[in-house]
Amino acid sequence: MKDISSRALDLAESLGASYADVRIVEEKTESVSVKNGQVEEIGDRSSQGAGVRVIVNGAWGFAASFCLDGNEIDRITALAVDIAKASSLVKGEEVVLSPAPAVKGSWTSPFEIDPFVVSLDDKVSLLLGADEIMRSVKGITLTRSEMDFFRTKKVFASTEGSFVEQETTESGAYISATAIREGDIQTRSYPNSHGSDSAQAGFEWIERLDLPAHAGRVSEEAVALLSAEACPSGKTDLILDANQLALQVHESCGHPIELDRVFGMEASYAGTSFLTPEKLGNFQYGSPHVNIAADATLPRALGTFAWDDEGIPAQRADIVREGLFVGYLTSRETAPRLDQTSNGSMRADGWNRIPLIRMTNINLHPGDMPLEEIIAGTKDGVFMSTNKSWSIDDKRLNFQFACEIAWEIKNGKLGKILKNPNYTGMTPEFWGSCDAVANEKSWRVWGLNNCGKGEPSQIMHVAHGASPARFRGVRVGIGK
Amino acid sequence: MIDEKQALELVEMALSASTADQSEVVVYSSDSALTRFSNNYIHQNVFESNVHISVRSIVDKRIGYSSTNRIDERAVREMMARSVEIAKRRPPNPEFASLPGQSDYPQAQPFSEETAHLPPEVRARSVATLIERVREFDLSAAGSYATSGSLVAVGNTLGVRAAARLSEASLKTVVMGEDSSGYASAISNDARAIDAVKVAEMAVDKTLKSATPVDLEPGRYKVILAPEAVADMIAFLAYAGLSALSVQEGRSFMAGKFGQRIVDERISIWDDALDARTVGLPFDFEGVPKRRVELIADGVAANVVYDTFTANREGKSSTGHALPAPNPYGPLPTNLFVGEGRSSASSMIASLDRGVFVTRFHYTNLEDPLKTILTGMTRDGTFLIENGELTAGVKNFRFTQSILEALSKVSLVSAERELVESMLGLAFVPYLRIDGFNFTGATRF
């Protein structure tokens, strides 16, 4: 790999690049899914290639190829230079990178049981077992379960002398049961919806999720929802379960703190951000109960690494401190505009994409109260769990989330279940209404492997630590 | 990017290594470039060359999948062997009947070599032209200009051999003023048809007209939806229920409704990848020829799209809508059309005493696939209509609305239609007047 990277970097410099980096990436994935008692898919995929990123005349160019042959590396390097020259025809200010010391080394994410060594028979058998339990509940129409495993080997080298190798292994799984009756469709999932709950771990993560132990409950709740009352409309106190709060953090905090969004670089696609630079250190994002940090060093979380895709060492940065907005996710290009240096948030989805500012592990710190105490202190409200759908405006202010299930809270106790719950709000007001975050006992890290951004589209694996939290006077039951 | 001959040679090489009862090989190759701009300059500019080969092997009704982007003989043989090994590790699927057999194919759409390999300086010049026009109004442009050439080849052990190339050029922009924005786009299989000045002027017009937006109370409004917004809604409708798989699994609004009116009679929706007004392949990812499928005809639930597996279940033929295997979605329509009406967009605006004009939606998502309840925001050109004219920009709304209910309240359909990108591919759709659309919230801009 060193031969390939040196060849590309030397050529880029000789063609006039003031900076160049190359990433050589090899990815391997395996997926197993079961639907309604049948194996839906067992498949593996592999992909490899190299991407060369250059600065010429103060502008960016990037070219990538699946072929690691020396001549092809020369071709894409020269093409990256030509592309950068084309970019410089319509140039803004010259690209200036924040300083970064050259780094060398290697890092491998830990795992106990190599998921690619565990037999397919064991994987299929585990899912079929959970599926059978789900289907044994009367009234269930559809069942689906899935496990996914990812291994990524990545080399990063730059003309500044960096050369690092990293290897990550990720594992995830989920189950879901759907009940359909007379125009009503209700789904329950475990441990989370939309694909899987993943971690930087091996097959031990799947074993710890213990899918069969939750299969019966998931089905029973889906069937019970068919007969449940709809979540009422109005303003009420809302307690969000940690799996939903993780997505709330993702959409209403994680994306608006991406400094490339703030500077308009995503304006034509995902949008910009309400967290404009003058708000840094001066804006009350939430109540004093709200403390959020970006932490790329959190063991076993999907957003963890040793160096980002610009060679910046992983770090932890405060984002919201006692409700005050204090930090962004930054890159070497964007940080200098705030007189900062990069805090290491650049990652690319594979060899064929440029790095963008991506969430690492954006965590809502646990509070002091046990969840039971928060519920006991709620006279009239709703407890919602597990995301069903999500939507937020292009500056990340107005959001609306639907959840799979809710429970009524009356006089400090969870009561009957409610179907089709949803809630809406404006980001600062919503976080400003937070008056309790549950303590460490109910805090855990949720792995999301479907975060989309950029053109061409990139999907990133990120994580969010969260425990349940309470929000006062939230509008629920929209569109009923 | 490899050509059809090279791709089919790769298919033959892979199939010759098959030890399964049946095997299907798909080769996908592309050269794609994208020039991205914001704040009136190019800030990202990328190119990618990739070849991907995948196999589906069947052994005693057991199906195994494998794929790689290494195309040397050893890697391809390893992939073929791996798919068989995987197949043998799973229980049989009794519902699997067969891969499709040999077919004749409609002619592929014209392929523009120039578009597929448009030099970066040509894309940059087009972007410069767009930005120059936007700058004349002291506005700021963001957007992207993407060009690509792609190839799909499919072969199987039953004799299917299909290969076709596609070229595509797509220019999009969001033009931003101090407190308003406007969106416009153009897409074609030939870059020569992309008019950067026209795209710039359309977006500028919306930005200027929506400046100083007013607050409007959320509520139920008569609306004119422009093609981008219509396409978003129709794509979600197709995703929710216009696949045979969703009907067979009972999660489609079409289930039990065939032959019944489900939306206004002015609405007809079909899928047709062969129509020259869209960009599509002549066959699907199983090598089955694409067919035009009437999905909703004059408001009546008519058909859904099939792949070989879902068609076999009902004793029908595939309509040529298989996605790359494996996938959890089943067949989907990716070249949607909505039938034209007789109105013009301007006469539709003129027809309203009071209403809202929506250029496009943002971050739409289904809350209930059976009731087709969709939520999302408006974006980049939302206007108040008063006395038949656009009188002011409006701060953006959140809507929470059943798509089927909205399509039941259509009172006017435009004669003009536009080709726009959607989450399911492309859609060729008109403007719609809808007499009752639920805006359930609003934002601050």
Coordinates of C-alpha atoms in Angstrom, one line a residue, chain B:
Chain B
M1 CA -16.1 2.5 -17.7
I2 CA -16.2 -0.7 -19.6
D3 CA -18.4 -1.2 -22.7
E4 CA -21.2 -3.6 -23.5
K5 CA -18.9 -6.2 -25.1
Q6 CA -16.4 -6.2 -22.2
A7 CA -19.3 -6.4 -19.7
L8 CA -20.8 -9.4 -21.5
E9 CA -17.4 -11.1 -21.6
L10 CA -17.2 -10.6 -17.9
V11 CA -20.7 -12.1 -17.5
E12 CA -19.7 -15.1 -19.6
M13 CA -16.5 -15.6 -17.6
A14 CA -18.5 -15.6 -14.3
L15 CA -21.2 -17.9 -15.6
S16 CA -18.7 -20.3 -16.9
A17 CA -17.6 -20.8 -13.3
S18 CA -21.1 -21.5 -12.0
T19 CA -21.6 -24.8 -10.3
A20 CA -25.2 -23.9 -9.1
D21 CA -28.5 -25.1 -10.6
Q22 CA -29.0 -21.5 -11.8
S23 CA -26.8 -18.4 -11.6
E24 CA -27.4 -14.8 -12.5
V25 CA -24.6 -12.3 -12.9
V26 CA -25.0 -8.5 -12.9
V27 CA -22.2 -6.1 -13.9
Y28 CA -22.5 -2.5 -13.2
S29 CA -19.9 0.0 -14.4
S30 CA -19.8 3.7 -14.2
D31 CA -17.7 6.8 -14.6
S32 CA -19.3 9.6 -12.7
A33 CA -18.3 13.1 -12.0
L34 CA -19.9 15.8 -9.8
T35 CA -19.0 19.5 -9.5
R36 CA -20.4 21.1 -6.4
F37 CA -20.7 24.7 -5.7
S38 CA -21.8 27.0 -2.8
N39 CA -21.4 30.7 -2.0
N40 CA -20.8 31.3 -5.7
Y41 CA -17.7 29.1 -6.1
I42 CA -16.8 25.4 -6.7
H43 CA -15.9 23.8 -3.3
Q44 CA -16.0 20.1 -4.2
N45 CA -15.2 18.4 -7.5
V46 CA -15.0 14.7 -7.7
F47 CA -14.7 11.8 -10.2
E48 CA -15.2 8.0 -9.6
S49 CA -14.6 5.0 -11.8
N50 CA -16.0 1.7 -10.6
V51 CA -17.0 -1.7 -11.9
H52 CA -19.1 -4.0 -9.7
I53 CA -20.0 -7.6 -10.3
S54 CA -22.6 -9.5 -8.3
V55 CA -24.0 -13.0 -8.5
R56 CA -27.2 -14.8 -7.3
S57 CA -26.7 -18.6 -7.3
I58 CA -29.5 -21.1 -6.7
V59 CA -28.9 -24.6 -5.4
D60 CA -32.1 -26.7 -4.6
K61 CA -34.1 -23.5 -4.2
R62 CA -31.5 -22.1 -1.8
I63 CA -30.2 -18.7 -2.9
G64 CA -26.8 -17.2 -2.2
Y65 CA -25.5 -13.8 -3.1
S66 CA -22.0 -12.4 -3.4
S67 CA -20.4 -9.4 -5.0
T68 CA -17.1 -7.7 -5.5
N69 CA -15.5 -4.9 -7.4
R70 CA -12.5 -6.9 -8.3
I71 CA -12.9 -8.2 -11.9
D72 CA -9.8 -10.4 -12.4
E73 CA -10.7 -14.1 -13.2
R74 CA -9.6 -15.4 -9.8
A75 CA -11.7 -12.9 -7.9
V76 CA -14.7 -13.6 -10.0
R77 CA -14.3 -17.3 -9.6
E78 CA -14.0 -16.9 -5.9
M79 CA -17.2 -14.8 -5.9
M80 CA -19.1 -17.5 -7.8
A81 CA -17.8 -20.2 -5.5
R82 CA -18.7 -18.1 -2.4
S83 CA -22.3 -17.6 -3.6
V84 CA -22.8 -21.4 -3.9
E85 CA -21.2 -22.0 -0.5
I86 CA -23.6 -19.4 1.0
A87 CA -26.6 -20.9 -0.9
K88 CA -25.9 -24.3 0.6
R89 CA -25.8 -22.9 4.1
R90 CA -29.4 -21.7 4.1
P91 CA -32.7 -23.5 4.1
P92 CA -34.6 -23.7 0.7
N93 CA -37.2 -21.1 -0.2
P94 CA -40.1 -23.1 -1.4
E95 CA -41.6 -20.0 -3.2
F96 CA -38.6 -19.6 -5.5
A97 CA -39.6 -20.9 -8.9
S98 CA -36.8 -19.9 -11.4
L99 CA -34.7 -17.0 -12.7
P100 CA -36.2 -15.5 -15.9
G101 CA -35.5 -16.9 -19.3
Q102 CA -34.2 -15.3 -22.5
S103 CA -36.0 -12.2 -24.0
D104 CA -35.9 -9.7 -26.7
Y105 CA -35.2 -6.2 -25.6
P106 CA -36.5 -2.8 -26.7
Q107 CA -33.9 -0.4 -28.0
A108 CA -31.8 1.4 -25.5
Q109 CA -32.0 5.2 -25.2
P110 CA -29.3 7.2 -27.1
F111 CA -26.0 7.2 -25.3
S112 CA -24.0 10.4 -25.3
E113 CA -20.3 9.6 -25.0
E114 CA -19.6 13.4 -24.7
T115 CA -22.0 13.6 -21.7
A116 CA -20.6 10.4 -20.1
H117 CA -17.1 11.8 -20.1
L118 CA -17.7 15.6 -20.0
P119 CA -14.3 17.2 -19.1
P120 CA -14.1 18.9 -15.7
E121 CA -13.4 22.3 -17.3
V122 CA -16.7 22.0 -19.3
R123 CA -18.7 21.4 -16.1
A124 CA -16.8 24.2 -14.5
R125 CA -17.7 26.6 -17.3
S126 CA -21.4 25.7 -17.1
V127 CA -21.3 26.3 -13.3
A128 CA -19.5 29.6 -14.0
T129 CA -22.2 30.6 -16.4
L130 CA -24.9 29.9 -13.8
I131 CA -23.1 31.7 -11.0
E132 CA -22.4 34.7 -13.2
R133 CA -26.1 35.1 -13.9
V134 CA -26.9 34.7 -10.2
R135 CA -24.2 37.3 -9.2
E136 CA -25.9 39.9 -11.4
F137 CA -28.7 39.9 -8.8
D138 CA -26.4 40.0 -5.8
L139 CA -27.5 36.5 -4.9
S140 CA -25.6 33.4 -3.9
A141 CA -25.8 30.1 -5.7
A142 CA -25.2 26.6 -4.3
G143 CA -25.8 23.4 -6.3
S144 CA -24.2 20.6 -8.3
Y145 CA -23.6 19.6 -11.9
A146 CA -23.3 15.8 -12.2
T147 CA -22.5 13.9 -15.4
S148 CA -22.1 10.2 -15.7
G149 CA -21.9 7.2 -18.0
S150 CA -23.1 3.9 -16.6
L151 CA -23.5 0.4 -17.9
V152 CA -25.6 -2.5 -16.7
A153 CA -25.2 -6.0 -18.1
V154 CA -27.2 -9.0 -16.9
G155 CA -26.7 -12.7 -17.8
N156 CA -27.9 -15.9 -16.4
T157 CA -27.6 -19.6 -17.0
L158 CA -31.0 -19.7 -18.7
G159 CA -29.7 -17.7 -21.6
V160 CA -30.5 -14.1 -20.5
R161 CA -27.9 -11.7 -22.0
A162 CA -28.6 -8.0 -21.8
A163 CA -26.4 -4.9 -21.8
A164 CA -27.1 -1.2 -22.1
R165 CA -25.4 2.1 -21.3
L166 CA -26.9 5.3 -20.0
S167 CA -25.6 8.8 -20.0
E168 CA -27.0 11.5 -17.7
A169 CA -26.4 15.1 -16.9
S170 CA -28.1 16.9 -14.0
L171 CA -27.7 20.5 -12.9
K172 CA -29.4 21.7 -9.7
T173 CA -29.2 25.0 -7.9
V174 CA -30.5 26.6 -4.7
V175 CA -30.1 30.4 -5.1
M176 CA -30.1 32.3 -1.8
G177 CA -30.9 35.9 -0.9
E178 CA -30.9 37.5 2.5
D179 CA -34.1 35.9 3.6
S180 CA -35.3 33.8 0.7
S181 CA -34.2 31.0 -1.7
G182 CA -35.3 29.5 -5.0
Y183 CA -34.7 26.1 -6.6
A184 CA -34.4 25.0 -10.2
S185 CA -33.0 21.9 -11.9
A186 CA -32.5 20.3 -15.3
I187 CA -31.8 16.7 -16.2
S188 CA -31.2 15.0 -19.5
N189 CA -29.3 12.1 -21.1
D190 CA -27.4 14.7 -23.1
A191 CA -25.4 17.5 -21.5
R192 CA -26.1 19.7 -24.5
A193 CA -29.7 20.0 -23.4
I194 CA -28.7 21.5 -20.0
D195 CA -29.3 25.3 -20.1
A196 CA -27.3 26.8 -17.1
V197 CA -28.7 30.3 -17.7
K198 CA -32.3 29.0 -17.7
V199 CA -31.8 27.1 -14.5
A200 CA -30.1 30.1 -12.9
E201 CA -32.9 32.5 -14.0
M202 CA -35.7 30.2 -12.8
A203 CA -34.1 29.9 -9.3
V204 CA -33.3 33.7 -9.2
D205 CA -36.9 34.5 -10.1
K206 CA -38.2 32.4 -7.2
T207 CA -35.6 33.9 -4.8
L208 CA -36.5 37.4 -5.7
K209 CA -40.2 36.9 -5.6
S210 CA -40.1 35.1 -2.2
A211 CA -38.0 37.8 -0.5
T212 CA -39.2 39.2 2.8
P213 CA -41.4 36.2 3.5
V214 CA -44.5 36.7 5.6
D215 CA -45.7 34.5 8.5
L216 CA -48.8 32.6 7.5
E217 CA -50.8 30.6 10.1
P218 CA -50.6 26.8 9.6
G219 CA -53.9 25.3 8.5
R220 CA -55.7 23.8 5.6
Y221 CA -55.0 25.6 2.3
K222 CA -55.6 25.3 -1.3
V223 CA -52.2 24.7 -2.9
I224 CA -50.5 24.6 -6.2
L225 CA -47.7 22.0 -6.1
A226 CA -44.9 22.4 -8.6
P227 CA -43.4 19.3 -10.3
E228 CA -40.6 18.8 -7.7
A229 CA -43.2 18.6 -4.9
V230 CA -45.5 16.4 -6.9
A231 CA -42.7 14.0 -7.7
D232 CA -41.7 13.7 -4.0
M233 CA -45.3 12.8 -3.1
I234 CA -45.7 10.3 -6.0
A235 CA -42.4 8.6 -5.2
F236 CA -43.4 8.1 -1.6
L237 CA -46.8 6.7 -2.8
A238 CA -44.9 4.3 -5.0
Y239 CA -42.6 3.3 -2.2
A240 CA -45.5 2.7 0.1
G241 CA -47.7 0.6 -2.1
L242 CA -47.0 0.3 -5.8
S243 CA -44.8 -2.8 -5.5
A244 CA -46.2 -6.3 -5.8
L245 CA -44.3 -7.2 -2.7
S246 CA -46.0 -4.6 -0.5
V247 CA -49.4 -5.8 -1.8
Q248 CA -48.6 -9.5 -1.2
E249 CA -47.4 -8.6 2.3
G250 CA -50.6 -6.7 3.0
R251 CA -48.8 -3.4 3.7
S252 CA -49.9 -1.6 0.6
F253 CA -52.9 0.8 0.3
M254 CA -53.6 -1.0 -3.0
A255 CA -54.4 -4.3 -1.3
G256 CA -58.1 -5.1 -1.8
K257 CA -58.6 -1.9 -3.8
F258 CA -57.9 -3.0 -7.4
G259 CA -60.6 -1.7 -9.7
Q260 CA -61.8 0.9 -7.1
R261 CA -61.3 4.6 -7.3
I262 CA -58.7 5.7 -4.8
V263 CA -57.9 9.2 -5.9
D264 CA -59.4 11.9 -8.1
E265 CA -60.2 10.8 -11.7
R266 CA -57.9 13.5 -13.0
I267 CA -54.9 11.5 -11.7
S268 CA -53.3 8.8 -13.8
I269 CA -49.9 7.4 -12.7
W270 CA -47.8 4.9 -14.7
D271 CA -44.2 3.8 -15.0
D272 CA -42.4 3.7 -18.3
A273 CA -38.6 3.5 -18.6
L274 CA -38.9 3.3 -22.4
D275 CA -40.4 6.7 -22.8
A276 CA -37.9 9.1 -24.4
R277 CA -39.0 11.8 -21.9
T278 CA -37.2 10.0 -19.1
V279 CA -33.8 8.3 -18.7
G280 CA -34.1 4.6 -18.2
L281 CA -32.7 1.2 -19.0
P282 CA -34.6 -1.2 -21.4
F283 CA -34.4 -4.0 -18.9
D284 CA -34.3 -4.6 -15.2
F285 CA -31.7 -6.1 -12.9
E286 CA -32.9 -9.6 -13.8
G287 CA -32.6 -8.9 -17.5
V288 CA -36.4 -8.8 -18.0
P289 CA -37.6 -6.2 -20.5
K290 CA -39.1 -3.1 -19.0
R291 CA -42.8 -2.7 -19.6
R292 CA -45.1 0.3 -19.2
V293 CA -47.4 -0.4 -16.2
E294 CA -50.6 1.6 -15.5
L295 CA -50.5 2.0 -11.8
I296 CA -53.5 4.3 -11.2
A297 CA -55.7 4.9 -14.2
D298 CA -58.2 7.8 -14.1
G299 CA -58.1 7.6 -10.3
V300 CA -58.7 3.8 -10.2
A301 CA -56.2 1.4 -8.6
A302 CA -55.0 -0.6 -11.6
N303 CA -51.7 -2.5 -11.2
V304 CA -48.5 -2.7 -9.3
V305 CA -45.0 -3.6 -10.6
Y306 CA -43.5 -7.1 -10.5
D307 CA -40.2 -8.8 -10.5
T308 CA -39.8 -12.5 -11.3
F309 CA -40.2 -13.7 -7.7
T310 CA -43.4 -11.7 -6.9
A311 CA -44.8 -12.5 -10.4
N312 CA -44.3 -16.3 -9.9
R313 CA -46.2 -16.1 -6.6
E314 CA -49.3 -15.0 -8.5
G315 CA -48.7 -16.9 -11.8
K316 CA -48.0 -13.7 -13.6
S317 CA -45.1 -12.3 -15.7
S318 CA -42.6 -9.9 -14.4
T319 CA -43.1 -6.3 -15.5
G320 CA -39.4 -5.7 -15.6
H321 CA -39.0 -3.8 -12.3
A322 CA -36.6 -5.8 -10.3
L323 CA -34.0 -3.9 -8.3
P324 CA -30.5 -5.2 -7.8
A325 CA -30.7 -8.3 -5.7
P326 CA -30.7 -8.8 -2.8
N327 CA -32.9 -6.0 -1.4
P328 CA -35.8 -5.9 1.1
Y329 CA -38.0 -3.6 -1.1
G330 CA -39.0 -5.9 -3.9
P331 CA -39.8 -4.5 -7.3
L332 CA -40.3 -0.7 -7.6
P333 CA -41.2 1.8 -10.3
T334 CA -38.3 4.1 -11.0
N335 CA -39.5 6.0 -14.1
L336 CA -42.8 7.4 -12.9
F337 CA -45.2 9.5 -15.0
V338 CA -48.3 11.5 -14.0
G339 CA -50.7 12.2 -16.8
E340 CA -51.1 15.8 -18.0
G341 CA -54.2 18.0 -17.7
R342 CA -55.4 20.9 -19.7
S343 CA -54.4 23.9 -17.5
S344 CA -51.3 26.0 -17.6
A345 CA -49.4 26.5 -14.4
S346 CA -50.1 30.3 -14.6
S347 CA -53.8 29.7 -15.1
M348 CA -53.8 27.4 -12.1
I349 CA -52.3 30.2 -9.9
A350 CA -54.8 32.6 -11.4
S351 CA -57.7 30.2 -10.5
L352 CA -57.1 30.7 -6.7
D353 CA -58.4 33.6 -4.6
R354 CA -56.2 32.5 -1.8
G355 CA -53.8 29.7 -1.5
V356 CA -50.1 28.6 -1.3
F357 CA -47.7 27.8 -4.1
V358 CA -45.1 25.1 -3.2
T359 CA -41.9 24.8 -5.2
R360 CA -40.6 21.7 -3.5
F361 CA -40.6 19.7 -0.3
H362 CA -37.7 18.9 2.1
Y363 CA -37.0 15.9 4.3
T364 CA -40.3 14.1 3.6
N365 CA -41.0 10.9 5.4
L366 CA -43.9 8.5 5.8
E367 CA -45.5 8.2 9.2
D368 CA -48.1 5.6 8.1
P369 CA -47.6 3.6 4.8
L370 CA -51.2 2.3 4.7
K371 CA -52.8 5.7 5.2
T372 CA -50.0 7.2 3.2
I373 CA -49.4 9.9 5.8
L374 CA -46.4 12.0 4.8
T375 CA -44.7 14.8 6.7
G376 CA -42.1 17.2 5.5
M377 CA -41.2 20.8 5.0
T378 CA -41.7 23.2 2.1
R379 CA -38.4 24.8 0.8
D380 CA -36.9 27.2 -1.7
G381 CA -39.9 29.0 -3.0
T382 CA -43.1 29.0 -1.0
F383 CA -45.6 31.7 -1.9
L384 CA -48.9 33.2 -0.8
I385 CA -51.4 33.3 -3.7
E386 CA -54.0 36.1 -3.5
N387 CA -56.5 37.0 -6.1
G388 CA -54.8 34.8 -8.7
E389 CA -51.3 36.1 -8.2
L390 CA -48.2 35.3 -6.2
T391 CA -48.2 38.2 -3.8
A392 CA -45.5 37.3 -1.2
G393 CA -43.0 34.7 -0.1
V394 CA -44.2 32.6 2.9
K395 CA -42.0 31.3 5.7
N396 CA -41.8 27.6 5.2
F397 CA -44.5 25.2 6.4
R398 CA -44.5 21.7 7.8
F399 CA -47.2 19.5 6.4
T400 CA -48.7 16.3 7.7
Q401 CA -50.9 15.0 5.0
S402 CA -52.2 11.7 3.5
I403 CA -51.0 11.5 -0.1
L404 CA -54.1 9.6 -1.2
E405 CA -56.3 12.2 0.4
A406 CA -54.4 15.0 -1.3
L407 CA -54.7 13.3 -4.7
S408 CA -58.4 12.9 -4.1
K409 CA -58.7 16.7 -3.8
V410 CA -57.0 17.5 -7.1
S411 CA -59.0 20.0 -9.1
L412 CA -56.6 21.1 -11.8
V413 CA -53.6 19.4 -13.6
S414 CA -51.2 21.3 -15.8
A415 CA -50.5 20.5 -19.4
E416 CA -46.8 21.2 -18.9
R417 CA -44.8 18.5 -17.2
E418 CA -41.2 18.4 -16.1
L419 CA -38.6 15.6 -15.6
V420 CA -37.3 15.8 -12.0
E421 CA -35.3 13.5 -9.7
S422 CA -37.1 11.7 -7.0
M423 CA -36.2 9.3 -4.2
L424 CA -37.1 6.5 -6.6
G425 CA -35.3 7.6 -9.7
L426 CA -37.0 10.0 -12.1
A427 CA -40.5 11.3 -12.5
F428 CA -42.2 13.2 -15.3
V429 CA -45.0 15.1 -13.6
P430 CA -47.2 18.2 -13.9
Y431 CA -48.3 20.9 -11.5
L432 CA -51.3 20.0 -9.4
R433 CA -53.9 22.2 -7.7
I434 CA -55.1 20.5 -4.5
D435 CA -58.1 21.9 -2.7
G436 CA -57.2 21.2 0.9
F437 CA -53.6 20.5 2.1
N438 CA -52.7 20.3 5.8
F439 CA -49.9 22.6 6.9
T440 CA -49.5 21.5 10.5
G441 CA -46.6 23.8 11.5
A442 CA -44.2 26.5 10.3
T443 CA -40.6 27.4 10.7
R444 CA -38.8 30.7 11.1
F445 CA -37.5 31.3 7.6

